[in-house]
Coordinates of C-alpha atoms in Angstrom, one line a residue:
Chain A
M98 CA -2.6 -15.8 -13.5
Q99 CA 0.5 -15.1 -11.4
S100 CA 0.0 -12.9 -8.4
L101 CA 2.0 -9.8 -7.8
Q102 CA 3.8 -11.6 -5.0
E103 CA 4.6 -14.6 -7.2
K104 CA 6.0 -12.3 -9.9
A105 CA 8.0 -10.4 -7.4
S106 CA 9.6 -13.6 -6.1
E107 CA 10.3 -15.0 -9.5
W108 CA 11.7 -11.9 -11.0
S109 CA 13.8 -10.8 -8.0
G110 CA 15.0 -14.3 -7.1
V111 CA 14.1 -13.6 -3.5
A112 CA 11.6 -16.0 -1.9
T113 CA 8.8 -14.5 0.0
S114 CA 10.0 -15.9 3.3
D115 CA 13.4 -14.2 2.8
A116 CA 11.8 -10.9 1.7
F117 CA 9.7 -10.7 4.9
A118 CA 12.5 -11.9 7.2
I119 CA 12.5 -8.2 8.2
D120 CA 9.5 -9.1 10.3
E121 CA 11.2 -11.8 12.3
T122 CA 12.8 -9.2 14.6
N123 CA 11.9 -5.5 15.2
L124 CA 14.6 -3.8 13.2
F125 CA 13.6 -0.4 14.4
E126 CA 14.3 -1.5 18.0
S127 CA 17.4 -3.6 17.3
L128 CA 19.0 -0.8 15.3
G129 CA 18.3 1.6 18.1
G130 CA 15.7 3.9 16.6
I131 CA 15.3 6.3 13.7
Q132 CA 18.9 7.5 13.1
P133 CA 20.1 4.5 11.0
F134 CA 17.1 4.9 8.7
I135 CA 17.8 8.6 8.3
D136 CA 21.5 7.8 7.5
L137 CA 20.5 5.2 4.9
S138 CA 17.9 7.3 3.1
T139 CA 20.3 10.3 3.1
N140 CA 23.1 8.1 1.6
F141 CA 20.7 6.7 -0.9
Y142 CA 19.2 9.9 -2.2
T143 CA 22.6 11.7 -2.2
R144 CA 23.7 9.0 -4.7
V145 CA 20.5 9.1 -6.7
F146 CA 20.4 12.9 -7.1
E147 CA 24.0 12.8 -8.3
D148 CA 23.5 9.8 -10.5
E149 CA 25.6 10.0 -13.7
E150 CA 22.8 8.1 -15.5
E151 CA 20.6 10.9 -16.5
W152 CA 17.6 8.7 -17.4
F153 CA 17.5 7.4 -13.8
R154 CA 18.2 10.8 -12.1
S155 CA 15.5 12.4 -14.2
I156 CA 12.8 10.2 -12.6
F157 CA 13.3 12.2 -9.4
A158 CA 13.5 15.6 -11.1
N159 CA 10.2 16.8 -9.7
S160 CA 11.0 15.8 -6.1
K161 CA 13.0 17.8 -3.5
K162 CA 15.8 15.8 -2.1
E163 CA 14.8 16.5 1.5
D164 CA 11.2 15.4 0.9
A165 CA 12.4 12.2 -0.9
I166 CA 14.6 11.3 2.1
Q167 CA 11.9 11.9 4.6
N168 CA 9.2 10.0 2.7
Q169 CA 11.6 7.1 2.4
Y170 CA 12.9 6.8 6.0
E171 CA 9.4 7.4 7.4
F172 CA 8.1 4.5 5.3
F173 CA 11.1 2.2 6.3
V174 CA 10.6 3.1 10.0
Q175 CA 6.9 2.3 9.8
R176 CA 7.4 -1.0 7.9
M177 CA 10.3 -2.2 10.1
G178 CA 8.7 -2.0 13.5
G179 CA 8.8 1.7 14.4
P180 CA 6.0 4.3 14.8
P181 CA 3.7 4.8 11.8
L182 CA 5.3 8.1 10.8
F183 CA 4.5 7.8 7.2
S184 CA 0.8 7.1 7.6
Q185 CA 0.3 9.9 10.2
R186 CA 1.7 12.4 7.7
R187 CA 0.8 10.9 4.2
G188 CA -1.7 8.1 4.7
H189 CA -1.4 4.5 3.5
P190 CA 1.9 3.7 1.8
A191 CA -0.1 2.6 -1.2
L192 CA 3.1 1.6 -2.9
I193 CA 1.8 0.8 -6.4
G194 CA -0.5 3.8 -6.4
R195 CA 2.1 6.3 -5.4
H196 CA 4.6 4.9 -7.9
K197 CA 2.1 5.1 -10.7
P198 CA 3.6 8.3 -12.2
F199 CA 7.0 6.7 -12.5
P200 CA 8.4 4.3 -15.1
V201 CA 9.2 1.4 -12.7
T202 CA 10.9 -0.8 -15.3
R203 CA 13.3 -3.7 -14.5
E204 CA 16.1 -1.5 -15.5
A205 CA 15.0 1.2 -13.1
A206 CA 14.5 -1.4 -10.3
E207 CA 18.1 -2.6 -10.8
R208 CA 19.5 1.0 -10.8
W209 CA 17.5 1.7 -7.6
L210 CA 18.9 -1.5 -6.0
H211 CA 22.4 -0.7 -7.2
H212 CA 22.3 2.6 -5.3
M213 CA 20.6 1.1 -2.3
Q214 CA 23.3 -1.6 -2.0
L215 CA 26.0 1.0 -2.1
A216 CA 24.0 3.2 0.4
L217 CA 23.8 0.3 2.8
D218 CA 27.5 -0.5 2.3
S219 CA 28.3 3.1 3.5
T220 CA 25.9 3.1 6.4
S221 CA 27.9 2.1 9.5
T222 CA 24.9 2.3 11.9
I223 CA 23.4 -0.8 10.4
D224 CA 24.9 -4.2 11.1
P225 CA 25.6 -6.8 8.4
D226 CA 22.8 -9.2 9.2
S227 CA 20.2 -6.4 9.2
K228 CA 21.7 -5.1 5.9
L229 CA 21.1 -8.6 4.3
K230 CA 17.5 -8.7 5.5
M231 CA 16.8 -5.2 4.3
M232 CA 18.4 -5.8 0.9
N233 CA 16.2 -8.9 0.4
F234 CA 13.1 -6.9 1.3
F235 CA 14.2 -4.1 -1.1
R236 CA 14.9 -6.5 -4.0
H237 CA 11.6 -8.3 -3.6
T238 CA 9.7 -5.0 -3.2
A239 CA 11.4 -3.4 -6.3
Y240 CA 10.2 -6.2 -8.5
F241 CA 6.8 -6.2 -6.7
L242 CA 6.6 -2.6 -8.0
V243 CA 7.7 -3.7 -11.5
A244 CA 4.9 -6.2 -11.5
G245 CA 2.5 -3.4 -10.2
N246 CA 3.7 -1.1 -12.9
E247 CA 3.0 -3.7 -15.6
M248 CA -0.4 -4.4 -14.2
T249 CA -1.3 -0.8 -14.2
R250 CA -0.2 -0.2 -17.8
Q251 CA -2.0 -3.4 -19.0
T252 CA -5.3 -2.2 -17.5
Q253 CA -4.8 1.2 -19.1
G254 CA -4.5 -0.5 -22.4
V255 CA -7.9 -2.2 -22.0
V256 CA -9.5 1.1 -20.9
C257 CA -8.0 2.9 -23.9
K258 CA -9.3 0.3 -26.3
H259 CA -12.9 0.9 -25.2
A260 CA -12.5 4.6 -24.4
A261 CA -13.9 5.8 -27.7
G262 CA -17.2 4.0 -27.4
K263 CA -17.7 3.9 -23.7
P264 CA -16.3 6.0 -20.9
A265 CA -14.2 4.2 -18.3
S266 CA -16.4 5.4 -15.4
Chain B
M832 CA -2.6 20.1 -5.4
Q833 CA -4.4 18.3 -2.5
S834 CA -2.7 15.1 -1.3
L835 CA -4.5 11.8 -1.1
Q836 CA -4.4 12.2 2.7
E837 CA -5.9 15.7 2.6
K838 CA -8.7 14.5 0.3
A839 CA -9.4 11.5 2.5
S840 CA -9.7 13.8 5.5
E841 CA -11.9 16.4 3.8
W842 CA -14.2 13.9 2.0
S843 CA -14.6 11.5 5.0
G844 CA -14.8 14.2 7.7
V845 CA -12.3 12.2 9.7
A846 CA -9.1 14.0 10.8
T847 CA -5.9 12.2 10.2
S848 CA -5.2 12.0 13.9
D849 CA -8.6 10.3 14.5
A850 CA -8.1 7.9 11.5
F851 CA -4.8 6.7 12.9
A852 CA -5.8 6.5 16.5
I853 CA -5.8 2.8 15.8
D854 CA -2.0 3.1 16.3
E855 CA -2.3 4.6 19.8
T856 CA -2.8 1.1 21.2
N857 CA -2.1 -2.4 19.8
L858 CA -5.6 -3.4 18.9
F859 CA -4.6 -6.9 18.0
E860 CA -3.3 -7.5 21.5
S861 CA -6.0 -5.6 23.4
L862 CA -8.7 -7.5 21.4
G863 CA -7.0 -10.8 22.4
G864 CA -5.8 -12.0 19.0
I865 CA -7.1 -12.9 15.6
Q866 CA -10.7 -14.2 16.4
P867 CA -12.4 -10.8 16.6
F868 CA -11.0 -9.9 13.2
I869 CA -12.2 -13.1 11.7
D870 CA -15.6 -12.5 13.2
L871 CA -15.8 -8.9 11.8
S872 CA -14.8 -9.9 8.3
T873 CA -17.1 -12.8 8.3
N874 CA -20.0 -10.6 9.4
F875 CA -19.0 -8.0 6.8
Y876 CA -18.8 -10.2 3.8
T877 CA -21.9 -12.2 4.7
R878 CA -23.7 -8.9 4.4
V879 CA -22.0 -7.9 1.3
F880 CA -22.5 -11.1 -0.6
E881 CA -26.2 -10.9 0.2
D882 CA -26.6 -7.2 -0.4
E883 CA -29.9 -6.3 -1.9
E884 CA -28.2 -3.6 -3.9
E885 CA -27.1 -5.5 -7.0
W886 CA -24.7 -2.8 -8.2
F887 CA -22.7 -3.1 -5.0
R888 CA -22.9 -6.9 -4.7
S889 CA -21.7 -7.3 -8.3
I890 CA -18.4 -5.6 -7.5
F891 CA -17.4 -8.7 -5.6
A892 CA -18.9 -11.2 -8.1
N893 CA -15.4 -12.5 -9.2
S894 CA -14.3 -13.1 -5.6
K895 CA -14.9 -16.2 -3.5
K896 CA -16.4 -15.2 -0.2
E897 CA -13.9 -17.2 1.9
D898 CA -11.0 -15.5 0.0
A899 CA -12.4 -12.1 0.5
I900 CA -12.8 -12.7 4.2
Q901 CA -9.3 -14.0 4.6
N902 CA -7.7 -11.2 2.6
Q903 CA -9.5 -8.6 4.7
Y904 CA -8.9 -10.0 8.2
E905 CA -5.3 -10.7 7.4
F906 CA -4.8 -7.1 6.3
F907 CA -6.7 -5.8 9.4
V908 CA -4.6 -8.0 11.7
Q909 CA -1.3 -6.8 10.1
R910 CA -2.3 -3.1 10.1
M911 CA -3.6 -3.2 13.7
G912 CA -0.6 -4.6 15.5
G913 CA -0.6 -8.3 14.7
P914 CA 1.7 -10.5 12.7
P915 CA 2.1 -9.5 9.0
L916 CA -0.1 -12.3 7.7
F917 CA -1.2 -10.4 4.6
S918 CA 2.3 -9.6 3.4
Q919 CA 3.7 -13.1 4.0
R920 CA 1.0 -14.5 1.7
R921 CA 0.2 -11.7 -0.7
G922 CA 2.9 -9.0 -0.4
H923 CA 2.5 -5.3 0.2
P924 CA -1.1 -4.3 0.9
A925 CA -0.8 -1.8 -2.0
L926 CA -4.3 -0.6 -1.4
I927 CA -4.7 1.7 -4.4
G928 CA -3.1 -0.8 -6.8
R929 CA -5.2 -3.7 -5.6
H930 CA -8.4 -1.7 -5.8
K931 CA -7.7 -0.5 -9.3
P932 CA -10.0 -3.0 -11.0
F933 CA -13.0 -1.8 -8.9
P934 CA -15.1 1.3 -9.2
V935 CA -14.3 2.9 -5.9
T936 CA -16.8 5.7 -6.1
R937 CA -18.2 7.8 -3.2
E938 CA -21.4 5.8 -3.5
A939 CA -19.5 2.5 -3.2
A940 CA -17.4 3.8 -0.3
E941 CA -20.6 4.7 1.6
R942 CA -22.2 1.3 0.9
W943 CA -19.0 -0.4 2.1
L944 CA -19.1 1.7 5.2
H945 CA -22.8 1.0 5.8
H946 CA -22.1 -2.7 5.8
M947 CA -19.0 -2.3 7.9
Q948 CA -20.8 -0.3 10.6
L949 CA -23.5 -3.0 10.8
A950 CA -20.9 -5.7 10.8
L951 CA -19.1 -4.0 13.7
D952 CA -22.5 -3.6 15.5
S953 CA -23.0 -7.3 15.4
T954 CA -19.5 -8.3 16.5
S955 CA -19.6 -8.8 20.2
T956 CA -15.9 -9.6 20.5
I957 CA -14.9 -6.0 19.8
D958 CA -15.5 -3.4 22.5
P959 CA -17.2 0.0 21.8
D960 CA -14.1 2.1 22.0
S961 CA -12.2 -0.1 19.6
K962 CA -15.2 -0.1 17.3
L963 CA -15.1 3.7 17.2
K964 CA -11.4 3.8 16.4
M965 CA -11.7 1.2 13.7
M966 CA -14.7 2.9 12.1
N967 CA -12.8 6.2 11.9
F968 CA -9.9 4.3 10.3
F969 CA -12.3 2.6 7.8
R970 CA -14.1 5.8 6.9
H971 CA -10.8 7.7 6.3
T972 CA -9.4 4.8 4.3
A973 CA -12.5 4.4 2.2
Y974 CA -12.2 8.0 1.0
F975 CA -8.4 7.6 0.6
L976 CA -9.3 4.9 -1.9
V977 CA -11.9 7.1 -3.6
A978 CA -9.1 9.7 -4.0
G979 CA -6.8 7.0 -5.3
N980 CA -9.4 5.8 -7.7
E981 CA -9.9 9.3 -9.1
M982 CA -6.1 9.8 -9.4
T983 CA -5.7 6.5 -11.3
R984 CA -8.5 7.4 -13.7
Q985 CA -7.2 10.9 -14.3
T986 CA -3.8 9.6 -15.3
Q987 CA -5.5 7.0 -17.6
G988 CA -7.3 9.8 -19.4
V989 CA -4.0 11.5 -20.2
V990 CA -2.5 8.2 -21.5
C991 CA -5.6 7.6 -23.7
K992 CA -5.4 11.1 -25.2
H993 CA -1.9 10.4 -26.4
A994 CA -2.3 6.7 -27.0
A995 CA -3.0 7.0 -30.7
G996 CA 0.3 8.8 -31.5
K997 CA 2.6 7.4 -28.9
P998 CA 2.4 4.2 -26.8
A999 CA 2.1 4.6 -23.1
S1000 CA 5.3 2.6 -22.5

């Protein structure tokens, strides 16, 4: 059986070594701290909350824009060499678990990546080389979550099948 | 609704600030590298795979001991200030997602913590202050996963209820 990591690489077209090139340098330090991450997430969610594609915009309908921005940049800061802001406030990133309520399909992953590419393009506080590394990480991670989403729903199917005769617990 | 983090703190009795005291210093550096983590995980899984409690031992029946040891110490190294060994090999930790196949009950969490406390006690390459910080992190994380497990099963219930009339996808 293919691992989540193998599926993420195959489906995204990004090799694991390219996806985790964000770890070769400390991006938080080289970008000069938190501000570029705030800029990026603000640009990203400004686009997402105004998306003309209603099916994608509606995925975020139960979130406040300010909360979505903070959750995202705190995770990015933590993952890219900065202080563990996300975990101090919300615990482990638990990416698959926290995305469970959302339909993380390939179509949704591509729409997310489309907005993220444009958000990076409009963030002048991040240099081109860092943008490339971050985009590889994002692309790989988006498909990691598509794989996680499929895994979660597959397991649900099995539980449902047996649910009538035998409780899942 | 209580967050995963709030449940983890309440159920474990470990405040968030104590759980993430592991981030106040770089434990990987202060412990002198990877060996103490290998020692700890080896001690831990040697106990687990020989547990007299069959219900707990059987949770790990589909894993190879060497793999379980490596997965664990690579995650600990990555989370406690060392190189991202786990992600380079397996992707995001995705703690809730990866624990989804397992029955992470309060009873299982306590048994896991019981073995981890004894494994720490018998690991001479880790100093007492670091042991305390690590145990607080482990206790909080164990109950974070109990909360994640309950969240996952609750959602499954909803899906099952509607499954007959409408597919989950």
